[in-house]
mmCIF file of C-alpha atoms in Angstrom:
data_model
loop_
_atom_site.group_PDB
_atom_site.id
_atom_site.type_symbol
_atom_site.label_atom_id
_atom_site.label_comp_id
_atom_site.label_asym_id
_atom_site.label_seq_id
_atom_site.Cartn_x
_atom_site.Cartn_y
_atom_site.Cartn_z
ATOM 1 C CA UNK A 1 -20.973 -2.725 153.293
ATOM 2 C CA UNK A 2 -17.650 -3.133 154.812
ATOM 3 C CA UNK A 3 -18.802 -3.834 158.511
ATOM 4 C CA UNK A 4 -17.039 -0.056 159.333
ATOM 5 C CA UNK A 5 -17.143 3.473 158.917
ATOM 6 C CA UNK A 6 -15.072 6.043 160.274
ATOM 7 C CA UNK A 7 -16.256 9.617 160.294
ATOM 8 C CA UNK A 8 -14.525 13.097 161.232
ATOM 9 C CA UNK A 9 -17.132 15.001 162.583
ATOM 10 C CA UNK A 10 -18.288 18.292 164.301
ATOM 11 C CA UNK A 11 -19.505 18.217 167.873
ATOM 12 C CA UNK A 12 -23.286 17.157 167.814
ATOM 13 C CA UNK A 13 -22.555 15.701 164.344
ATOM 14 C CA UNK A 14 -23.221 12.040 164.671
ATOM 15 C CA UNK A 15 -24.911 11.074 168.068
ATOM 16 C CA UNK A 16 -25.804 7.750 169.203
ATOM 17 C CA UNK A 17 -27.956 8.753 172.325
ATOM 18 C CA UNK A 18 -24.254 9.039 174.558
ATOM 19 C CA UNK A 19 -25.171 12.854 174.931
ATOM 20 C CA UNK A 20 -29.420 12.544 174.933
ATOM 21 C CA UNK A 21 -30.560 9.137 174.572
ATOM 22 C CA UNK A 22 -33.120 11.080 172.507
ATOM 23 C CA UNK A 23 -30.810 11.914 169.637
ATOM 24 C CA UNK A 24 -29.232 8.868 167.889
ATOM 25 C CA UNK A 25 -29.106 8.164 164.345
ATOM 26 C CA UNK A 26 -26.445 5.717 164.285
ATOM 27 C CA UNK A 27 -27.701 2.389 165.977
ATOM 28 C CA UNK A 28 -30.385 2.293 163.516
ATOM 29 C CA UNK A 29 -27.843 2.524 161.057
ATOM 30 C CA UNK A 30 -25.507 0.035 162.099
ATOM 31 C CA UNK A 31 -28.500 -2.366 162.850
ATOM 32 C CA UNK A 32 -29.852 -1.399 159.102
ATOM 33 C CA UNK A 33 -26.323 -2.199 157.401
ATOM 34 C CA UNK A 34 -23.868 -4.110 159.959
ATOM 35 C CA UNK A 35 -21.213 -0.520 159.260
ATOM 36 C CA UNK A 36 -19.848 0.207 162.414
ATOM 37 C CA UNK A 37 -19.481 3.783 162.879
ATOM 38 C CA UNK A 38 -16.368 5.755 164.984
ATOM 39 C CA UNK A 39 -15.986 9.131 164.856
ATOM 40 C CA UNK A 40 -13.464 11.545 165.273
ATOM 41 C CA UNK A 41 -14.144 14.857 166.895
ATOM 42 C CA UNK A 42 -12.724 18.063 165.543
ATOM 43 C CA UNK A 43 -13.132 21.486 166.493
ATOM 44 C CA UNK A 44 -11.658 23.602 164.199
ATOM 45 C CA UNK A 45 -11.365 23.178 159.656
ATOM 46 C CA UNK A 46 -8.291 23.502 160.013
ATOM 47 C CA UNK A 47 -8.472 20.461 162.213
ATOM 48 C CA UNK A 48 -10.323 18.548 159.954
ATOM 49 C CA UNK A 49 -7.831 19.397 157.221
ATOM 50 C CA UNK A 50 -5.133 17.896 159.317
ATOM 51 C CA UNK A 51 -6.925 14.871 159.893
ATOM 52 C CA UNK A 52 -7.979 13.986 156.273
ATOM 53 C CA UNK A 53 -4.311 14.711 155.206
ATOM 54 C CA UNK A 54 -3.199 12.119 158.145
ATOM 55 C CA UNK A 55 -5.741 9.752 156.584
ATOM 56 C CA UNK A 56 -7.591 6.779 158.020
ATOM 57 C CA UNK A 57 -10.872 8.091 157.851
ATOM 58 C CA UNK A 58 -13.620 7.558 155.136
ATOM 59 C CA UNK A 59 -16.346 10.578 155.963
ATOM 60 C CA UNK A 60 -15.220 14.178 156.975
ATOM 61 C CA UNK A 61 -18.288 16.808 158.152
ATOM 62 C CA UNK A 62 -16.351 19.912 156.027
ATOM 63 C CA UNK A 63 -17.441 23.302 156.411
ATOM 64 C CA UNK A 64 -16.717 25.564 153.439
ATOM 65 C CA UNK A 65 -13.961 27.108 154.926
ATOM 66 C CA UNK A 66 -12.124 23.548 154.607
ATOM 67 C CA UNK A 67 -14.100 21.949 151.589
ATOM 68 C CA UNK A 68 -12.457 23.252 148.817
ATOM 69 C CA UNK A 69 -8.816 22.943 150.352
ATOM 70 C CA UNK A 70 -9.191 19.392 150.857
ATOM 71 C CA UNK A 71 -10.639 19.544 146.737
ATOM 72 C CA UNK A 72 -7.505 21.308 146.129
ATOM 73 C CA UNK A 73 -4.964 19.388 147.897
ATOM 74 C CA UNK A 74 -6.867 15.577 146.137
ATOM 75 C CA UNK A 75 -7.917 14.864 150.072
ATOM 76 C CA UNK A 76 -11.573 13.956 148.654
ATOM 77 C CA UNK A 77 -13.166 12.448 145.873
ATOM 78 C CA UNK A 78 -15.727 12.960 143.728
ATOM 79 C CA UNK A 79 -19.357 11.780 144.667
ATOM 80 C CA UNK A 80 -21.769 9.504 142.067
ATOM 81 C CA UNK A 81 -25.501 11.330 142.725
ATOM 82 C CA UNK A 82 -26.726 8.584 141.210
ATOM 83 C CA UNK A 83 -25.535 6.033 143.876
ATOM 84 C CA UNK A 84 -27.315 8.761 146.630
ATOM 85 C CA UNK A 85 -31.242 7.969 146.140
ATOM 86 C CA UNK A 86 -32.199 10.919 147.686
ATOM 87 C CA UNK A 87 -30.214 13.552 145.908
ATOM 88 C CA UNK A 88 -33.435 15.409 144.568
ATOM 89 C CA UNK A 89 -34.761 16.197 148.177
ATOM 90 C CA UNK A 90 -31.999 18.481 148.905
ATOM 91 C CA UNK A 91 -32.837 22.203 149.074
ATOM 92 C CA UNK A 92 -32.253 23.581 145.889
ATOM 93 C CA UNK A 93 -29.832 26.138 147.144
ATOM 94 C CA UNK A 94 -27.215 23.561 148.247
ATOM 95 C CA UNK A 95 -27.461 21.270 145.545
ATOM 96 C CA UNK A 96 -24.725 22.854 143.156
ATOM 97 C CA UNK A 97 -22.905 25.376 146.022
ATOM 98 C CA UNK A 98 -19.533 26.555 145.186
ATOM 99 C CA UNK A 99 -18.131 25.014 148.515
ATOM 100 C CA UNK A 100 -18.018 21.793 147.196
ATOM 101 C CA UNK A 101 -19.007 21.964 143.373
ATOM 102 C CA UNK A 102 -16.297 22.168 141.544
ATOM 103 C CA UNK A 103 -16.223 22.656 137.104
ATOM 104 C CA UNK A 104 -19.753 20.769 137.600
ATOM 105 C CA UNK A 105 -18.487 18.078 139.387
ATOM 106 C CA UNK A 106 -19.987 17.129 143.551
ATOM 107 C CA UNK A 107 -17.500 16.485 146.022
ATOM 108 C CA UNK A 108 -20.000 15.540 148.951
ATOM 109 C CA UNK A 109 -23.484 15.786 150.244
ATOM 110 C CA UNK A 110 -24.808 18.914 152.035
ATOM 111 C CA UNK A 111 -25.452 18.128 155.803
ATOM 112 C CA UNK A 112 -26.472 21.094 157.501
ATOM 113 C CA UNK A 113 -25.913 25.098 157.599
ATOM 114 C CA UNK A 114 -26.463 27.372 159.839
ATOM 115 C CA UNK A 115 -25.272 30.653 161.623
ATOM 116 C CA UNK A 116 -22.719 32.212 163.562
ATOM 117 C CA UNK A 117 -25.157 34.281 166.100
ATOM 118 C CA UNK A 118 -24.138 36.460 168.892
ATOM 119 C CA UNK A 119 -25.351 34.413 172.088
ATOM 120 C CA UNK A 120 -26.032 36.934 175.378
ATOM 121 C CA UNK A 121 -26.706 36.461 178.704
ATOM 122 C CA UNK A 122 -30.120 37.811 179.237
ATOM 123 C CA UNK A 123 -29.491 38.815 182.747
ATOM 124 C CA UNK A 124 -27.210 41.121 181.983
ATOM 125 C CA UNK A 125 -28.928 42.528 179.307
ATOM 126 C CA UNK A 126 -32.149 42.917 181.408
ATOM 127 C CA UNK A 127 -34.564 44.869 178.496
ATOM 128 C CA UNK A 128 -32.304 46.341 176.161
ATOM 129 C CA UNK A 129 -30.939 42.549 174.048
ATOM 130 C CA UNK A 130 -28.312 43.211 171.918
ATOM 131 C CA UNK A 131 -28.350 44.162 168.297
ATOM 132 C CA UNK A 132 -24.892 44.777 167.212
ATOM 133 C CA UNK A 133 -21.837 43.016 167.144
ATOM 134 C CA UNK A 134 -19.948 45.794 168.758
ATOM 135 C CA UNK A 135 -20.298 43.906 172.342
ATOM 136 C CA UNK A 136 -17.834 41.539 171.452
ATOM 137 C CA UNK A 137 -15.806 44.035 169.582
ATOM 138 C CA UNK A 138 -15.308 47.460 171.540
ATOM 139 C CA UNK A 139 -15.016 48.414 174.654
ATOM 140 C CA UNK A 140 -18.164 49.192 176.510
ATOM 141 C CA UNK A 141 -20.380 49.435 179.636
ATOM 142 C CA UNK A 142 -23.125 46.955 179.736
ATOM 143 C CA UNK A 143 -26.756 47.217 180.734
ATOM 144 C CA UNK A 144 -25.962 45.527 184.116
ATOM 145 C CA UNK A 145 -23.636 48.580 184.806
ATOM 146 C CA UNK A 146 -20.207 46.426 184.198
ATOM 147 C CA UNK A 147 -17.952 46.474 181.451
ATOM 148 C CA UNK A 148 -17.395 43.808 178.736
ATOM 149 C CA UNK A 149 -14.290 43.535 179.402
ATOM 150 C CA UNK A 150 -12.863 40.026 180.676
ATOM 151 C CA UNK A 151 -17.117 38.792 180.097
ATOM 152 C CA UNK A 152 -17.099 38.117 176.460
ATOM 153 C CA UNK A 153 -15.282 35.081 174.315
ATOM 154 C CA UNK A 154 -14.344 34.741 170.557
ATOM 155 C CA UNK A 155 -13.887 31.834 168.122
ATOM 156 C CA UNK A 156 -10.250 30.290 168.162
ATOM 157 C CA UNK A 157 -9.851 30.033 164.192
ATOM 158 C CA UNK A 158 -8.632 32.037 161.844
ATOM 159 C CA UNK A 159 -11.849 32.569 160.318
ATOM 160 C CA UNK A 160 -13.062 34.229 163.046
ATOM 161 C CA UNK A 161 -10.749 37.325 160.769
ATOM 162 C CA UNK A 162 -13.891 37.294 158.599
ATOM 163 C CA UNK A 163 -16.334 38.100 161.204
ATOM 164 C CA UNK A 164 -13.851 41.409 161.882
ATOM 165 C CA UNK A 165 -14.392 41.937 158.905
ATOM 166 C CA UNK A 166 -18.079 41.664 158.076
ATOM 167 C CA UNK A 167 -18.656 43.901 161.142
ATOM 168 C CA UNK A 168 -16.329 46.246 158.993
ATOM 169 C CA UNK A 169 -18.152 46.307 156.044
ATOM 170 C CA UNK A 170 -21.275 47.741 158.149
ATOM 171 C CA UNK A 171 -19.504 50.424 160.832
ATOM 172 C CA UNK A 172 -16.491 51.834 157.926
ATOM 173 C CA UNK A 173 -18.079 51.482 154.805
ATOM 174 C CA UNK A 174 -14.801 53.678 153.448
ATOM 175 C CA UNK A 175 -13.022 50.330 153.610
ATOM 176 C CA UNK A 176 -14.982 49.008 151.038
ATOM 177 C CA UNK A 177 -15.375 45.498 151.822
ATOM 178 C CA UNK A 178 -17.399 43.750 149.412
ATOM 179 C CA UNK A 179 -16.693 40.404 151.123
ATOM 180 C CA UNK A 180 -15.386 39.024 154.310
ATOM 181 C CA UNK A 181 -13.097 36.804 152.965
ATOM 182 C CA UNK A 182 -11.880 38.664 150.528
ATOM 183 C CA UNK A 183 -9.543 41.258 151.745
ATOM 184 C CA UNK A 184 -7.083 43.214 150.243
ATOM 185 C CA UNK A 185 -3.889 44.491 152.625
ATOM 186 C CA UNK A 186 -5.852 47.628 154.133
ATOM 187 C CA UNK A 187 -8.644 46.034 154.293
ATOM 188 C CA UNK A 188 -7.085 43.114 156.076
ATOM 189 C CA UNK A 189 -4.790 44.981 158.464
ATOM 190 C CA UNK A 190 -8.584 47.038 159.904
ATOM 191 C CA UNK A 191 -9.714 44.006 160.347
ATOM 192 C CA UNK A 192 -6.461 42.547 162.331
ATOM 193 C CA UNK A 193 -6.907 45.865 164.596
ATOM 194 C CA UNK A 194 -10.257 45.680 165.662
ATOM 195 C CA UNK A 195 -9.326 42.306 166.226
ATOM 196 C CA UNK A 196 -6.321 43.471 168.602
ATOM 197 C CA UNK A 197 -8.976 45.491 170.468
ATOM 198 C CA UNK A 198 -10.862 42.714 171.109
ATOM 199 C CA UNK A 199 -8.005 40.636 172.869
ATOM 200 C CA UNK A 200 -8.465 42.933 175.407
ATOM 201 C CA UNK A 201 -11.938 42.303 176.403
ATOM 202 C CA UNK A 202 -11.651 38.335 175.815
ATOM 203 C CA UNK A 203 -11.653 36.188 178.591
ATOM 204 C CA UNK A 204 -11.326 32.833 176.807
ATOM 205 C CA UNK A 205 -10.967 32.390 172.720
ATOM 206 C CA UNK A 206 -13.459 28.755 172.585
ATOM 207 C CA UNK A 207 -13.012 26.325 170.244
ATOM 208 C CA UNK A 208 -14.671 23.011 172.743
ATOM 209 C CA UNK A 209 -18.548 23.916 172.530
ATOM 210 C CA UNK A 210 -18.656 22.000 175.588
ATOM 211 C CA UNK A 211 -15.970 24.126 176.818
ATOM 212 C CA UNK A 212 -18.179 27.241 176.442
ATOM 213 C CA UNK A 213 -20.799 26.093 177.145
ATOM 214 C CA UNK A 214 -19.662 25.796 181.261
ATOM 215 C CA UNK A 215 -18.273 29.240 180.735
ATOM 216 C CA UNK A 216 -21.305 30.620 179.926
ATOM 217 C CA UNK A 217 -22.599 28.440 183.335
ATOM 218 C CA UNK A 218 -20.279 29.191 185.594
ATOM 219 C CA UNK A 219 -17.432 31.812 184.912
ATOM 220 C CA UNK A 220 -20.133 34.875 184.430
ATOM 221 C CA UNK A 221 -19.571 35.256 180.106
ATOM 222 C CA UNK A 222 -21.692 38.079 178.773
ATOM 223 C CA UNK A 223 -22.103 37.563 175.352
ATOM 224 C CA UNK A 224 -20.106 35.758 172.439
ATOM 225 C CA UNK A 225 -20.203 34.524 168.991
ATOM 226 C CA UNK A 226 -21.361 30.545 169.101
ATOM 227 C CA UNK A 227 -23.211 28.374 167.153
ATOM 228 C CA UNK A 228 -27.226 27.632 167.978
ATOM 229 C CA UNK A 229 -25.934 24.165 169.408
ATOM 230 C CA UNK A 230 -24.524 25.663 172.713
ATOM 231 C CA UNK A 231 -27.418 27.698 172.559
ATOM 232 C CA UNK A 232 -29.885 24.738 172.688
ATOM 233 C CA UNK A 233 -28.105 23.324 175.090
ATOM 234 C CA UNK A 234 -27.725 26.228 177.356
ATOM 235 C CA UNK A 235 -31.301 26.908 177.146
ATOM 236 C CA UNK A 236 -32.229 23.631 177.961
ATOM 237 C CA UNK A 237 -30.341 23.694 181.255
ATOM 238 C CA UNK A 238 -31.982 26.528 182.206
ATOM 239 C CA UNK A 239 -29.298 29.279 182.209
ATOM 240 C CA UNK A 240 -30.489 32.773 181.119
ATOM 241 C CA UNK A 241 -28.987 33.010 177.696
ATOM 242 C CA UNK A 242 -30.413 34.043 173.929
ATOM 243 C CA UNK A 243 -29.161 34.605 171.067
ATOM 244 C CA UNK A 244 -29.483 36.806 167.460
ATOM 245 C CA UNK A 245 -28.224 37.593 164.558
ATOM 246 C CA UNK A 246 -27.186 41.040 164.903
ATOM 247 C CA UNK A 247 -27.906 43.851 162.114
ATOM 248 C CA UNK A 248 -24.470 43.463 160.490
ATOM 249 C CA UNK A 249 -25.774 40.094 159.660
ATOM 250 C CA UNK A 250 -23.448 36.718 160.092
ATOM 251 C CA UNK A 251 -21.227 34.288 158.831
ATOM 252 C CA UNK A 252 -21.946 30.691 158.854
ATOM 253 C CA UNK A 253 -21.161 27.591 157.349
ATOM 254 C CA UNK A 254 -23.202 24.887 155.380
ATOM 255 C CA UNK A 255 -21.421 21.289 155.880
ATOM 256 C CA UNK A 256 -20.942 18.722 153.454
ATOM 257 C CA UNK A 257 -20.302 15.732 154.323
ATOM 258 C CA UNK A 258 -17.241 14.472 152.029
ATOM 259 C CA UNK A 259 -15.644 11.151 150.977
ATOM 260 C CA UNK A 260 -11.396 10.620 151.438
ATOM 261 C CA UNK A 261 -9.920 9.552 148.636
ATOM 262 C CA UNK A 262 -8.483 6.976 149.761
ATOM 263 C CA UNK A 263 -11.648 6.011 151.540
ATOM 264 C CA UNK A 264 -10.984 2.115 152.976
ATOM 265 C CA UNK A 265 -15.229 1.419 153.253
ATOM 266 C CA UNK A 266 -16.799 3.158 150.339
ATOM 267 C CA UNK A 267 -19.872 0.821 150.207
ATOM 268 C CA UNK A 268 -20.296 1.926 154.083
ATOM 269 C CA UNK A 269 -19.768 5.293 153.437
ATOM 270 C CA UNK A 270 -22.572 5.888 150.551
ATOM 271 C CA UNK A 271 -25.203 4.132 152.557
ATOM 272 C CA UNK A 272 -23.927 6.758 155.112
ATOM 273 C CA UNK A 273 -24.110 9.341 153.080
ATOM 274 C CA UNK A 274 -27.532 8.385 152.035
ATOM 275 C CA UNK A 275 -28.980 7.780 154.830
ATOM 276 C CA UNK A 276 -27.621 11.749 156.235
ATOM 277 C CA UNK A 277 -30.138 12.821 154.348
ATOM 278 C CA UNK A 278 -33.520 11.155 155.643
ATOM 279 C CA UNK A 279 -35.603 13.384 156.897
ATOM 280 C CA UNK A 280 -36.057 11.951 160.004
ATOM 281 C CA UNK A 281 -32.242 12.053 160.850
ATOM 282 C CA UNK A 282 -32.221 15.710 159.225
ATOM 283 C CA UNK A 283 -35.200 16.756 161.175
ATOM 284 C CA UNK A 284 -33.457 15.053 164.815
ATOM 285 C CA UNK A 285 -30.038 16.393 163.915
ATOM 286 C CA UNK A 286 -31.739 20.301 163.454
ATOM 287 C CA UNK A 287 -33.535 20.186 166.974
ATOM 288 C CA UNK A 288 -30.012 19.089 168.564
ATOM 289 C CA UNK A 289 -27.684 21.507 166.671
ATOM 290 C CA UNK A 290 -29.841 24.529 166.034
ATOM 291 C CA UNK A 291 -28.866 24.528 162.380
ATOM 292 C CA UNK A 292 -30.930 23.920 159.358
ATOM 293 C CA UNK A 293 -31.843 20.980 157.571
ATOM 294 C CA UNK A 294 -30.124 20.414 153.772
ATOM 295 C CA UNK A 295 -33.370 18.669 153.077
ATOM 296 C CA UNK A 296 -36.434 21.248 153.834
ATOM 297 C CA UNK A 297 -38.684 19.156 154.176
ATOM 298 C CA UNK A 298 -37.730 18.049 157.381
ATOM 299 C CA UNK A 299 -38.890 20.770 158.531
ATOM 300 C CA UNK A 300 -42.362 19.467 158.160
ATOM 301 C CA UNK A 301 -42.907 15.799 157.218
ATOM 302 C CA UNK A 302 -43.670 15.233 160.664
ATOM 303 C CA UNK A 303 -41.038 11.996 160.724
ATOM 304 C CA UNK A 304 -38.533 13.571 163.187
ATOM 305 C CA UNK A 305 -38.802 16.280 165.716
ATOM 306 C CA UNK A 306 -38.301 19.820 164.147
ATOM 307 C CA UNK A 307 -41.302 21.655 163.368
ATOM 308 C CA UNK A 308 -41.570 24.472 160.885
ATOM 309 C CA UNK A 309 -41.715 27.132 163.102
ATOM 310 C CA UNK A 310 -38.467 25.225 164.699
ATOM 311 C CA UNK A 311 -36.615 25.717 161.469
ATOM 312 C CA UNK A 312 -38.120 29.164 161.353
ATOM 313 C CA UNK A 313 -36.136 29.922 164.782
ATOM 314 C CA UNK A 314 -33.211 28.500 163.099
ATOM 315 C CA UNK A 315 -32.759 30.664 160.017
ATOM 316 C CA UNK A 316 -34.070 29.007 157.565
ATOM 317 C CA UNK A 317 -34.904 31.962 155.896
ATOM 318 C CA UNK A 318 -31.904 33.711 156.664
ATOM 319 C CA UNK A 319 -30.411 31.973 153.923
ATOM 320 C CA UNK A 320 -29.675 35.083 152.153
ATOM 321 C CA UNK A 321 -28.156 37.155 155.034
ATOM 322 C CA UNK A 322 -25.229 34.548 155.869
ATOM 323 C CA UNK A 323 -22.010 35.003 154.154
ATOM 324 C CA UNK A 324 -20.849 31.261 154.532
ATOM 325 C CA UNK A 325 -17.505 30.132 155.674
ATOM 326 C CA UNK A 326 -15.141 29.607 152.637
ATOM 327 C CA UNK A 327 -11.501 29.774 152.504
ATOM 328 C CA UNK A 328 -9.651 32.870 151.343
ATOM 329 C CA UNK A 329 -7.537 33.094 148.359
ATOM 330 C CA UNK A 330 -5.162 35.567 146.508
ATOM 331 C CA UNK A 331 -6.708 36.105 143.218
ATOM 332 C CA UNK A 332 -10.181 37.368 144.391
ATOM 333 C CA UNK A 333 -12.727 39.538 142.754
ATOM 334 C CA UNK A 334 -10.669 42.665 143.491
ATOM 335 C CA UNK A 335 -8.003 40.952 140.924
ATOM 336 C CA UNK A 336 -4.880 38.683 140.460
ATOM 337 C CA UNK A 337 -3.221 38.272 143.951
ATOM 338 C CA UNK A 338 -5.025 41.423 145.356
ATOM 339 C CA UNK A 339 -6.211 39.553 147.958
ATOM 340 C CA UNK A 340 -4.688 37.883 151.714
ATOM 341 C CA UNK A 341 -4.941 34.300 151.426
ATOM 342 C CA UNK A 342 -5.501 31.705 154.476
ATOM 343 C CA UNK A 343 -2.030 30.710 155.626
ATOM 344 C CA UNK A 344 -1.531 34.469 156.667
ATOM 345 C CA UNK A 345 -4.692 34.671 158.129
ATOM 346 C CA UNK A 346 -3.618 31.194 160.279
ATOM 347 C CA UNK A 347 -0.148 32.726 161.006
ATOM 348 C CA UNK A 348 -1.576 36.266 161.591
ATOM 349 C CA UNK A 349 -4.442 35.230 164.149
ATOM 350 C CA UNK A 350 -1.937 33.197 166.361
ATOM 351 C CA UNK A 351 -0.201 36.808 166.590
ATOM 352 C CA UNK A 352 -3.376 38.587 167.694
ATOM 353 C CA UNK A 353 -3.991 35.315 170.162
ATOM 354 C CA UNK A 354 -1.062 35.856 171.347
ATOM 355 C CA UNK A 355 -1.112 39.771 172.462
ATOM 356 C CA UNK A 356 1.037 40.562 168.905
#
């Protein structure tokens, strides 16, 4: 290798025992191959994006809501399976997805998935847990006797538009949604208007996990969309919260972890890349995050921490129900530029934020 690595990352991503001394994967890289590893922290894709167009970096975590953009726009490059030992391990389902397989050709190796659940505080729901998402959406007296209103959060990125609209798709079935991210103009203004509705009842739109996670301590937050990570966490300091995925189903994402084109260490970054997916790494980095393992059997070799049931908990087999983050784009199944593509959903989201 080079002797460095630099990595832009999710939260949680790639721990070296700073958070947990329990959870670290990187020493016994660096010892193994003398790469030094920095990473970069982002919170949103769009985020990402902005880094890996800024450059510097070798490794980007992508979800598929920034994947293919930074395909599009030449920000990645194409990956040799045959330099990743390990390629036939990975689940089946992930090893030719459309968020980062492009006319045949792999543009990264799947990290993890996982999905966007509804986290509650289970003191305020006493016995009657949630099962829609209409607490985060509407208006509405809780079991504790208090409204939602000012007690509930929502994402801070535009894709959060998407989980208007999958809600859509189950409570006005007239709209005819056949996807959340693709929307055609009526479709997309409902969506914008239930999303109007809910400014009203947010208290704080999160994009810092670790941000929302002391809400959820300390300022009195109900409920929220969130990943399984803050849930862990949560849980694990002792504070009264669960979480589900409600009977609308979810979104999610499944994260890939992708190689800049103009990446400075690329010896570095294959043995990184490689070594993402032992299972004993996949199985650590699943008990920490909450999310699924791109190589299943983690789940039950035994070599790390997660347990079958664990990935169970998780959604492993929940594959199915997730419609996974991907980025929106004019010329959609309902036709030739029927469809709202991304930069209006960026532009049009800021409006909502911001009361418009």
């Amino acid at each position: 290798g080079e002797g460095e690595l630099s990595i832009v990352a999710w939260a949680g991503y790639v721990e070296r025992g700073e958070t947990d001394p329990n959870f670290d994967w990187v020493t016994s890289f660096e010892e193994a191959t003398g790469c030094m590893v920095s990473v970069k922290q982002a919170n949103t894709s769009d985020e990402m994006v902005a880094l890996m167009n800024e450059g510097g970096f070798d490794l980007v975590t992508a979800s598929g809501d920034a994947s293919l953009r930074l395909v599009a726009g030449d920000r990645v490059q194409p990956i040799n399976i045959d330099l990743i030992p390990s390629w036939s391990t990975i689940d089946p389902r992930l090893q030719n997805a459309p968020w980062h397989t492009v006319d045949g050709v792999h543009y990264g190796v799947p990290y993890m998935w996982g999905p966007n659940v509804l986290m509650y505080n289970t003191e305020v729901f006493k016995d009657a847990p949630p099962t829609s998402w209409n607490v985060v959406f509407e208006e509405m007296t809780l079991p504790d006797g208090q409204s939602n209103k000012g007690r509930v959060q929502a994402y801070d990125g535009p894709i959060h538009i998407a989980d208007a609209a999958q809600y859509l798709m189950a409570t006005k079935p007239e709209l005819g949604i056949t996807s959340p991210y693709e929307l055609n103009e009526d479709q997309y203004k409902a969506a914008l208007d239930l999303l109007r509705v809910q400014r009203t009842l947010v208290s704080r739109y999160w994009h810092d996990a670790f941000i929302q996670i002391d809400d959820f301590k300390n300022e009195g937050m109900a409920a929220s969309g969130t990943w399984p990570f803050q849930v862990n966490l949560l849980q694990a300091d002792g504070v009264p919260v669960a979480s589900v995925i409600p009977k609308e189903g979810a979104t999610g994402w499944a994260d890939t972890t992708m190689m800049a084109t103009d990446a400075a260490n690329p010896n570095c970054a294959y043995l990184w890349m490689e070594h993402s997916l032992s299972s004993n790494l996949q199985s650590d980095l699943s008990v920490w995050f909450g999310a699924n393992p791109s190589v299943p059997a983690a789940c039950t070799d035994g070599r790390g921490m997660q347990t079958a049931e664990g990935c169970t908990k998780n959604g492993m087999d929940d594959f199915d129900k997730i419609r996974f983050w991907t980025t929106p784009v004019s010329n959609c199944s309902q036709g030739e530029g029927a469809c709202v593509p991304y930069y209006r959903w960026v532009s049009d989201y800021i409006g909502v934020i911001g009361g418009r």
